[in-house]
Amino acid sequence: MQGKYAFFDGGIVPIEDAKVSVRTHSFNYGTGCFEGIRGYWNPEERQMLVFRMREHYVRFLQSCSLLMIKLPYDADQLCAITLDLLRKEGFESDTYIRPLAYKSDELIGVKLHGLTDALTIFATPFGRYVDAEEGARVHVSSWRRIDDNALPARGKIVGAYVNSAFSKTEALLNGFDEAIVLTQDGHVSEGSAENLFVMRDGTVYTPPVTDNILEGITRDTVMHLLSEEMGLPVVERSIDRTELYCADEVFMSGTGVQIAAIIEIDHRPVGTGAMGPTVRALRDRYFDVVRGRAPQYRSWCEPVYVGANEKVTA
Ligand code: PMP
């Protein structure tokens, strides 16, 4: 099943009407940015809960600012538009929400300034992003991560995802589930669309935001749960490739992948070669949090439907 609507050109329209020209600047040059947000269906409450939507839109506006895109909406207005769209769709399942801001001019010429900006948002029912969430086999990519002074990974920039596509395709065609990508100077950066965590001797390490990562919202959630709830020290520092081979547990985090255990890297088992106890406990807690079953984190979960399953059916 796909969504039937999109926010496009200032209003909600049937998805068939949300079309752009082949001449569109962003289609030609990759001059757009986007977000990936998840809505979780809570069957007991018959409610959809959008996870940390405001934080996603704050990051979206930062990506816009990198690309000199000015939208006539602030983060709260973007949240309101998204809720309207989701109510109109009326999904009763886990959902993926894709806002996209882009240079919409139909002209030839590579630049950022003096162009027209547009916004679209669509949503689709969505399950797993990586099948092997309980035990992914990964390799270190032969592709390097884009560098901040070439194409900033800090922004979710459309054109930059060719770098992710290179590494993901190489991994899949070589029989792995995901890729770990290194920075130009050879430190661990992240997965093709996930942040990375490495546990050694009871401490959890994750690359710093200066190692060409996307500043993940799941990363932030995970760091909070590990340190505040599970009492584990979490250290942001550069990670060497071979530390991956010596780790007790390694896992990925992201809106799409959620929390996925990595059980093998470059044909070497991680720890025992099966999902470790820390990532198992973290995943359980994470799913409670995102589905609205942890009262103290309920403010991260934005309800879509107004009353008990009161949906707009028009
Ligand atoms: N890194 C990259 C390159 C990504 O595309 C994503 C997915 N948005 C992430 C990390 C994880 O970010 P988040 O937890 O905010 O989804």
mmCIF file of C-alpha atoms and ligand atoms in Angstrom:
data_model
loop_
_atom_site.group_PDB
_atom_site.id
_atom_site.type_symbol
_atom_site.label_atom_id
_atom_site.label_comp_id
_atom_site.label_asym_id
_atom_site.label_seq_id
_atom_site.Cartn_x
_atom_site.Cartn_y
_atom_site.Cartn_z
ATOM 1 C CA MET A 1 0.000 0.000 0.000
ATOM 2 C CA GLN A 2 1.188 3.514 -0.813
ATOM 3 C CA GLY A 3 -0.034 6.892 0.370
ATOM 4 C CA LYS A 4 -2.736 8.595 -1.656
ATOM 5 C CA TYR A 5 -1.786 12.192 -0.978
ATOM 6 C CA ALA A 6 1.123 14.581 -0.808
ATOM 7 C CA PHE A 7 1.666 18.068 0.474
ATOM 8 C CA PHE A 8 2.708 19.861 -2.702
ATOM 9 C CA ASP A 9 2.674 23.444 -3.892
ATOM 10 C CA GLY A 10 1.193 24.745 -0.631
ATOM 11 C CA GLY A 11 -1.607 22.230 -0.076
ATOM 12 C CA ILE A 12 -2.556 18.563 0.203
ATOM 13 C CA VAL A 13 -3.232 17.085 -3.247
ATOM 14 C CA PRO A 14 -3.766 13.577 -4.671
ATOM 15 C CA ILE A 15 -0.323 11.980 -5.065
ATOM 16 C CA GLU A 16 -0.854 11.772 -8.874
ATOM 17 C CA ASP A 17 -0.895 15.561 -8.987
ATOM 18 C CA ALA A 18 2.386 15.966 -7.090
ATOM 19 C CA LYS A 19 4.647 16.008 -10.139
ATOM 20 C CA VAL A 20 7.767 17.948 -11.154
ATOM 21 C CA SER A 21 9.254 18.676 -14.568
ATOM 22 C CA VAL A 22 12.349 16.950 -15.955
ATOM 23 C CA ARG A 23 13.834 20.453 -16.004
ATOM 24 C CA THR A 24 13.585 20.841 -12.215
ATOM 25 C CA HIS A 25 16.876 22.121 -10.787
ATOM 26 C CA SER A 26 16.979 19.586 -7.947
ATOM 27 C CA PHE A 27 16.359 16.674 -10.341
ATOM 28 C CA ASN A 28 19.283 17.839 -12.499
ATOM 29 C CA TYR A 29 21.754 18.863 -9.799
ATOM 30 C CA GLY A 30 20.687 17.197 -6.539
ATOM 31 C CA THR A 31 19.959 20.566 -4.936
ATOM 32 C CA GLY A 32 17.411 19.427 -2.397
ATOM 33 C CA CYS A 33 17.353 18.097 1.129
ATOM 34 C CA PHE A 34 15.060 15.737 2.927
ATOM 35 C CA GLU A 35 14.096 14.008 6.149
ATOM 36 C CA GLY A 36 13.012 10.539 7.123
ATOM 37 C CA ILE A 37 10.586 10.375 10.013
ATOM 38 C CA ARG A 38 8.740 7.385 11.424
ATOM 39 C CA GLY A 39 5.204 7.166 12.704
ATOM 40 C CA TYR A 40 4.591 4.113 14.917
ATOM 41 C CA TRP A 41 1.202 2.460 15.137
ATOM 42 C CA ASN A 42 0.126 1.735 18.706
ATOM 43 C CA PRO A 43 -2.616 -0.910 18.437
ATOM 44 C CA GLU A 44 -3.794 -0.675 22.077
ATOM 45 C CA GLU A 45 -4.482 3.033 21.725
ATOM 46 C CA ARG A 46 -5.400 2.796 18.039
ATOM 47 C CA GLN A 47 -3.119 5.755 17.647
ATOM 48 C CA MET A 48 -0.199 6.691 15.419
ATOM 49 C CA LEU A 49 2.740 8.321 17.207
ATOM 50 C CA VAL A 50 5.280 10.312 15.210
ATOM 51 C CA PHE A 51 8.705 9.985 16.801
ATOM 52 C CA ARG A 52 10.669 13.164 17.580
ATOM 53 C CA MET A 53 9.050 14.978 14.666
ATOM 54 C CA ARG A 54 10.044 18.445 15.809
ATOM 55 C CA GLU A 55 13.734 17.455 16.068
ATOM 56 C CA HIS A 56 13.556 16.082 12.523
ATOM 57 C CA TYR A 57 12.137 19.370 11.271
ATOM 58 C CA VAL A 58 14.765 21.396 13.126
ATOM 59 C CA ARG A 59 17.439 19.319 11.324
ATOM 60 C CA PHE A 60 15.489 19.720 8.060
ATOM 61 C CA LEU A 61 15.629 23.488 8.398
ATOM 62 C CA GLN A 62 19.388 23.251 9.074
ATOM 63 C CA SER A 63 19.824 21.236 5.869
ATOM 64 C CA CYS A 64 17.726 23.893 4.076
ATOM 65 C CA SER A 65 19.986 26.587 5.414
ATOM 66 C CA LEU A 66 23.114 24.778 4.095
ATOM 67 C CA LEU A 67 21.516 24.814 0.640
ATOM 68 C CA MET A 68 20.212 28.392 0.925
ATOM 69 C CA ILE A 69 16.645 27.091 0.809
ATOM 70 C CA LYS A 70 14.149 29.350 2.566
ATOM 71 C CA LEU A 71 10.786 27.816 3.370
ATOM 72 C CA PRO A 72 7.838 29.907 4.512
ATOM 73 C CA TYR A 73 7.322 27.508 7.452
ATOM 74 C CA ASP A 74 8.964 27.036 10.840
ATOM 75 C CA ALA A 75 9.404 23.659 12.558
ATOM 76 C CA ASP A 76 6.020 23.857 14.301
ATOM 77 C CA GLN A 77 4.217 24.664 11.070
ATOM 78 C CA LEU A 78 5.958 21.762 9.322
ATOM 79 C CA CYS A 79 4.781 19.471 12.137
ATOM 80 C CA ALA A 80 1.208 20.748 11.721
ATOM 81 C CA ILE A 81 1.275 20.168 7.941
ATOM 82 C CA THR A 82 2.592 16.629 8.515
ATOM 83 C CA LEU A 83 -0.156 15.835 11.009
ATOM 84 C CA ASP A 84 -2.785 17.110 8.541
ATOM 85 C CA LEU A 85 -1.340 14.882 5.818
ATOM 86 C CA LEU A 86 -1.250 11.824 8.089
ATOM 87 C CA ARG A 87 -4.834 12.395 9.237
ATOM 88 C CA LYS A 88 -5.932 12.568 5.643
ATOM 89 C CA GLU A 89 -4.094 9.311 4.856
ATOM 90 C CA GLY A 90 -5.532 7.576 7.896
ATOM 91 C CA PHE A 91 -2.913 4.807 8.019
ATOM 92 C CA GLU A 92 -3.206 2.233 10.781
ATOM 93 C CA SER A 93 0.325 0.905 10.443
ATOM 94 C CA ASP A 94 3.922 1.935 10.938
ATOM 95 C CA THR A 95 4.600 4.769 8.530
ATOM 96 C CA TYR A 96 7.536 6.556 6.964
ATOM 97 C CA ILE A 97 7.270 10.281 6.338
ATOM 98 C CA ARG A 98 9.411 11.970 3.702
ATOM 99 C CA PRO A 99 9.628 15.782 3.639
ATOM 100 C CA LEU A 100 11.671 17.142 0.746
ATOM 101 C CA ALA A 101 12.722 20.752 0.116
ATOM 102 C CA TYR A 102 14.189 21.528 -3.260
ATOM 103 C CA LYS A 103 15.193 24.091 -5.836
ATOM 104 C CA SER A 104 12.235 24.039 -8.182
ATOM 105 C CA ASP A 105 13.363 26.364 -10.983
ATOM 106 C CA GLU A 106 13.375 24.921 -14.454
ATOM 107 C CA LEU A 107 16.649 26.258 -15.747
ATOM 108 C CA ILE A 108 20.172 25.217 -16.649
ATOM 109 C CA GLY A 109 22.899 26.488 -14.318
ATOM 110 C CA VAL A 110 24.542 25.149 -11.181
ATOM 111 C CA LYS A 111 24.179 27.471 -8.209
ATOM 112 C CA LEU A 112 22.224 27.801 -4.993
ATOM 113 C CA HIS A 113 21.303 31.458 -4.757
ATOM 114 C CA GLY A 114 18.547 33.343 -6.497
ATOM 115 C CA LEU A 115 16.414 30.244 -7.076
ATOM 116 C CA THR A 116 12.880 29.267 -6.101
ATOM 117 C CA ASP A 117 12.395 26.834 -3.226
ATOM 118 C CA ALA A 118 9.628 24.272 -2.903
ATOM 119 C CA LEU A 119 8.417 21.810 -0.293
ATOM 120 C CA THR A 120 6.723 18.459 -0.642
ATOM 121 C CA ILE A 121 5.858 15.859 1.983
ATOM 122 C CA PHE A 122 4.533 12.363 1.441
ATOM 123 C CA ALA A 123 4.058 9.334 3.648
ATOM 124 C CA THR A 124 3.927 5.605 3.099
ATOM 125 C CA PRO A 125 3.312 2.537 5.262
ATOM 126 C CA PHE A 126 6.704 1.100 6.141
ATOM 127 C CA GLY A 127 8.167 -1.859 7.960
ATOM 128 C CA ARG A 128 11.826 -2.806 8.149
ATOM 129 C CA TYR A 129 14.566 -0.976 6.294
ATOM 130 C CA VAL A 130 17.222 -3.649 6.864
ATOM 131 C CA ASP A 131 15.921 -7.225 7.042
ATOM 132 C CA ALA A 132 18.711 -8.410 9.302
ATOM 133 C CA GLU A 133 17.960 -6.095 12.249
ATOM 134 C CA GLU A 134 18.742 -8.906 14.687
ATOM 135 C CA GLY A 135 22.106 -9.703 13.172
ATOM 136 C CA ALA A 136 23.560 -7.846 10.221
ATOM 137 C CA ARG A 137 26.690 -8.970 8.399
ATOM 138 C CA VAL A 138 28.543 -5.929 7.141
ATOM 139 C CA HIS A 139 31.816 -4.957 5.528
ATOM 140 C CA VAL A 140 33.988 -1.872 5.459
ATOM 141 C CA SER A 141 33.213 -0.106 2.215
ATOM 142 C CA SER A 142 35.797 0.634 -0.448
ATOM 143 C CA TRP A 143 33.989 3.982 -0.800
ATOM 144 C CA ARG A 144 34.925 6.821 1.558
ATOM 145 C CA ARG A 145 32.471 9.170 3.275
ATOM 146 C CA ILE A 146 31.896 12.603 1.758
ATOM 147 C CA ASP A 147 33.853 15.325 3.532
ATOM 148 C CA ASP A 148 32.382 18.413 5.207
ATOM 149 C CA ASN A 149 34.224 20.775 2.897
ATOM 150 C CA ALA A 150 33.081 18.945 -0.222
ATOM 151 C CA LEU A 151 29.506 17.875 0.503
ATOM 152 C CA PRO A 152 28.512 18.168 4.165
ATOM 153 C CA ALA A 153 27.167 14.926 5.638
ATOM 154 C CA ARG A 154 25.653 17.034 8.420
ATOM 155 C CA GLY A 155 22.882 17.974 5.984
ATOM 156 C CA LYS A 156 20.548 15.407 4.478
ATOM 157 C CA ILE A 157 21.298 16.597 0.957
ATOM 158 C CA VAL A 158 19.711 14.773 -1.965
ATOM 159 C CA GLY A 159 22.860 14.673 -4.139
ATOM 160 C CA ALA A 160 24.963 13.411 -1.235
ATOM 161 C CA TYR A 161 22.980 10.191 -1.132
ATOM 162 C CA VAL A 162 24.781 8.981 -4.236
ATOM 163 C CA ASN A 163 27.664 8.393 -1.808
ATOM 164 C CA SER A 164 25.322 6.241 0.321
ATOM 165 C CA ALA A 165 24.056 4.441 -2.780
ATOM 166 C CA PHE A 166 27.622 3.582 -3.856
ATOM 167 C CA SER A 167 28.394 1.973 -0.521
ATOM 168 C CA LYS A 168 25.035 0.262 -0.025
ATOM 169 C CA THR A 169 25.026 -1.281 -3.496
ATOM 170 C CA GLU A 170 28.601 -2.477 -3.161
ATOM 171 C CA ALA A 171 27.724 -4.112 0.168
ATOM 172 C CA LEU A 172 24.569 -5.818 -1.109
ATOM 173 C CA LEU A 173 26.157 -7.035 -4.351
ATOM 174 C CA ASN A 174 29.036 -8.474 -2.315
ATOM 175 C CA GLY A 175 26.566 -10.395 -0.137
ATOM 176 C CA PHE A 176 26.563 -8.159 2.961
ATOM 177 C CA ASP A 177 23.594 -6.458 4.625
ATOM 178 C CA GLU A 178 25.199 -3.030 5.060
ATOM 179 C CA ALA A 179 28.391 -1.048 4.653
ATOM 180 C CA ILE A 180 30.513 0.770 7.208
ATOM 181 C CA VAL A 181 32.076 3.814 5.595
ATOM 182 C CA LEU A 182 35.364 5.423 6.657
ATOM 183 C CA THR A 183 36.288 9.096 6.589
ATOM 184 C CA GLN A 184 38.973 10.312 4.173
ATOM 185 C CA ASP A 185 41.553 9.878 6.959
ATOM 186 C CA GLY A 186 40.438 6.314 7.627
ATOM 187 C CA HIS A 187 38.327 6.613 10.770
ATOM 188 C CA VAL A 188 34.953 4.938 11.119
ATOM 189 C CA SER A 189 32.232 7.358 10.083
ATOM 190 C CA GLU A 190 28.866 5.622 9.768
ATOM 191 C CA GLY A 191 26.760 3.201 7.742
ATOM 192 C CA SER A 192 25.175 4.112 4.400
ATOM 193 C CA ALA A 193 22.164 5.525 6.254
ATOM 194 C CA GLU A 194 22.855 4.740 9.915
ATOM 195 C CA ASN A 195 25.014 5.914 12.779
ATOM 196 C CA LEU A 196 27.333 3.442 14.436
ATOM 197 C CA PHE A 197 28.064 2.383 18.017
ATOM 198 C CA VAL A 198 30.922 0.171 19.205
ATOM 199 C CA MET A 199 31.052 -1.357 22.681
ATOM 200 C CA ARG A 200 34.383 -2.315 24.212
ATOM 201 C CA ASP A 201 34.897 -3.347 27.850
ATOM 202 C CA GLY A 202 31.651 -1.781 29.057
ATOM 203 C CA THR A 203 32.080 1.578 27.312
ATOM 204 C CA VAL A 204 30.112 2.539 24.222
ATOM 205 C CA TYR A 205 31.927 4.612 21.601
ATOM 206 C CA THR A 206 30.415 6.494 18.700
ATOM 207 C CA PRO A 207 32.107 8.717 16.106
ATOM 208 C CA PRO A 208 31.954 12.451 16.896
ATOM 209 C CA VAL A 209 29.873 14.819 14.760
ATOM 210 C CA THR A 210 33.142 16.052 13.231
ATOM 211 C CA ASP A 211 33.772 12.668 11.541
ATOM 212 C CA ASN A 212 31.404 13.375 8.644
ATOM 213 C CA ILE A 213 28.312 11.752 10.108
ATOM 214 C CA LEU A 214 24.703 12.786 9.915
ATOM 215 C CA GLU A 215 23.826 14.024 13.393
ATOM 216 C CA GLY A 216 21.255 11.294 13.891
ATOM 217 C CA ILE A 217 18.163 11.724 15.980
ATOM 218 C CA THR A 218 18.147 8.014 16.779
ATOM 219 C CA ARG A 219 21.825 8.407 17.729
ATOM 220 C CA ASP A 220 20.794 11.056 20.233
ATOM 221 C CA THR A 221 17.979 8.838 21.552
ATOM 222 C CA VAL A 222 20.344 5.872 21.872
ATOM 223 C CA MET A 223 23.018 7.914 23.662
ATOM 224 C CA HIS A 224 20.365 9.065 26.115
ATOM 225 C CA LEU A 225 18.981 5.566 26.756
ATOM 226 C CA LEU A 226 22.446 4.023 27.146
ATOM 227 C CA SER A 227 23.793 6.624 29.548
ATOM 228 C CA GLU A 228 20.698 7.699 31.484
ATOM 229 C CA GLU A 229 18.808 4.412 31.690
ATOM 230 C CA MET A 230 21.333 1.642 31.233
ATOM 231 C CA GLY A 231 24.106 3.393 33.152
ATOM 232 C CA LEU A 232 26.724 2.858 30.446
ATOM 233 C CA PRO A 233 29.443 5.398 29.668
ATOM 234 C CA VAL A 234 29.007 6.744 26.127
ATOM 235 C CA VAL A 235 32.050 8.398 24.567
ATOM 236 C CA GLU A 236 32.097 10.358 21.309
ATOM 237 C CA ARG A 237 35.532 9.887 19.756
ATOM 238 C CA SER A 238 37.129 8.820 16.497
ATOM 239 C CA ILE A 239 37.141 5.054 16.025
ATOM 240 C CA ASP A 240 39.797 3.039 14.183
ATOM 241 C CA ARG A 241 38.765 0.398 11.665
ATOM 242 C CA THR A 242 40.382 -2.429 13.638
ATOM 243 C CA GLU A 243 38.574 -1.451 16.823
ATOM 244 C CA LEU A 244 35.535 -2.821 15.014
ATOM 245 C CA TYR A 245 37.216 -6.223 14.926
ATOM 246 C CA CYS A 246 37.990 -6.117 18.661
ATOM 247 C CA ALA A 247 34.550 -4.950 19.823
ATOM 248 C CA ASP A 248 32.235 -6.867 22.131
ATOM 249 C CA GLU A 249 29.128 -5.458 20.441
ATOM 250 C CA VAL A 250 28.532 -3.202 17.439
ATOM 251 C CA PHE A 251 25.219 -1.784 16.347
ATOM 252 C CA MET A 252 23.642 0.747 13.996
ATOM 253 C CA SER A 253 20.973 3.315 14.715
ATOM 254 C CA GLY A 254 18.685 5.258 12.422
ATOM 255 C CA THR A 255 15.089 6.130 11.752
ATOM 256 C CA GLY A 256 14.934 3.483 9.025
ATOM 257 C CA VAL A 257 17.095 0.764 10.568
ATOM 258 C CA GLN A 258 15.913 1.534 14.147
ATOM 259 C CA ILE A 259 18.481 -0.390 16.224
ATOM 260 C CA ALA A 260 20.242 -3.179 14.358
ATOM 261 C CA ALA A 261 22.849 -5.522 15.799
ATOM 262 C CA ILE A 262 25.952 -6.130 13.710
ATOM 263 C CA ILE A 263 27.190 -9.696 14.201
ATOM 264 C CA GLU A 264 29.957 -9.878 11.624
ATOM 265 C CA ILE A 265 32.347 -7.306 10.117
ATOM 266 C CA ASP A 266 34.678 -8.131 7.223
ATOM 267 C CA HIS A 267 34.108 -11.865 7.857
ATOM 268 C CA ARG A 268 35.101 -11.551 11.525
ATOM 269 C CA PRO A 269 32.472 -12.327 14.190
ATOM 270 C CA VAL A 270 31.628 -9.446 16.518
ATOM 271 C CA GLY A 271 31.857 -10.729 20.109
ATOM 272 C CA THR A 272 30.143 -14.114 20.198
ATOM 273 C CA GLY A 273 28.838 -13.691 16.644
ATOM 274 C CA ALA A 274 25.251 -13.245 17.865
ATOM 275 C CA MET A 275 23.268 -10.232 19.093
ATOM 276 C CA GLY A 276 24.789 -9.113 22.402
ATOM 277 C CA PRO A 277 22.947 -8.355 25.656
ATOM 278 C CA THR A 278 23.401 -4.578 25.494
ATOM 279 C CA VAL A 279 21.981 -4.142 22.034
ATOM 280 C CA ARG A 280 19.160 -6.565 22.871
ATOM 281 C CA ALA A 281 18.154 -4.558 25.958
ATOM 282 C CA LEU A 282 18.539 -1.302 24.060
ATOM 283 C CA ARG A 283 16.313 -2.491 21.212
ATOM 284 C CA ASP A 284 13.587 -3.596 23.634
ATOM 285 C CA ARG A 285 13.655 -0.240 25.363
ATOM 286 C CA TYR A 286 13.779 1.678 22.082
ATOM 287 C CA PHE A 287 10.681 -0.070 20.743
ATOM 288 C CA ASP A 288 8.841 0.683 24.007
ATOM 289 C CA VAL A 289 9.832 4.338 23.714
ATOM 290 C CA VAL A 290 8.873 4.834 20.053
ATOM 291 C CA ARG A 291 5.564 3.031 20.439
ATOM 292 C CA GLY A 292 4.620 5.288 23.335
ATOM 293 C CA ARG A 293 4.885 2.615 26.033
ATOM 294 C CA ALA A 294 7.419 4.531 28.149
ATOM 295 C CA PRO A 295 5.481 7.332 29.882
ATOM 296 C CA GLN A 296 8.562 9.482 30.582
ATOM 297 C CA TYR A 297 9.311 9.715 26.839
ATOM 298 C CA ARG A 298 5.760 10.345 25.722
ATOM 299 C CA SER A 299 6.678 13.928 24.801
ATOM 300 C CA TRP A 300 8.798 12.446 21.976
ATOM 301 C CA CYS A 301 5.709 10.751 20.531
ATOM 302 C CA GLU A 302 3.323 13.070 18.707
ATOM 303 C CA PRO A 303 -0.190 11.599 18.416
ATOM 304 C CA VAL A 304 -1.727 11.913 14.952
ATOM 305 C CA TYR A 305 -5.373 11.114 15.556
ATOM 306 C CA VAL A 306 -7.291 13.580 17.637
ATOM 307 C CA GLY A 307 -9.749 11.384 19.522
ATOM 308 C CA ALA A 308 -9.864 7.626 19.838
ATOM 309 C CA ASN A 309 -9.006 6.849 16.247
ATOM 310 C CA GLU A 310 -10.773 9.922 14.930
ATOM 311 C CA LYS A 311 -9.585 10.069 11.349
ATOM 312 C CA VAL A 312 -10.334 12.419 8.500
ATOM 313 C CA THR A 313 -11.936 10.126 5.952
ATOM 314 C CA ALA A 314 -12.673 12.639 3.193
HETATM 315 N N1 PMP B 1 23.418 8.628 8.745
HETATM 316 C C1 PMP B 1 22.872 8.766 7.531
HETATM 317 C C2 PMP B 1 23.764 8.967 6.356
HETATM 318 C C3 PMP B 1 21.479 8.683 7.367
HETATM 319 O O1 PMP B 1 20.932 8.820 6.162
HETATM 320 C C4 PMP B 1 20.670 8.449 8.499
HETATM 321 C C5 PMP B 1 19.181 8.322 8.364
HETATM 322 N N2 PMP B 1 18.532 9.543 8.413
HETATM 323 C C6 PMP B 1 21.292 8.343 9.755
HETATM 324 C C7 PMP B 1 22.666 8.444 9.844
HETATM 325 C C8 PMP B 1 20.486 8.184 11.012
HETATM 326 O O2 PMP B 1 19.828 9.388 11.320
HETATM 327 P P1 PMP B 1 18.460 9.419 12.097
HETATM 328 O O3 PMP B 1 18.651 8.629 13.321
HETATM 329 O O4 PMP B 1 18.187 10.837 12.375
HETATM 330 O O5 PMP B 1 17.445 8.804 11.192
#
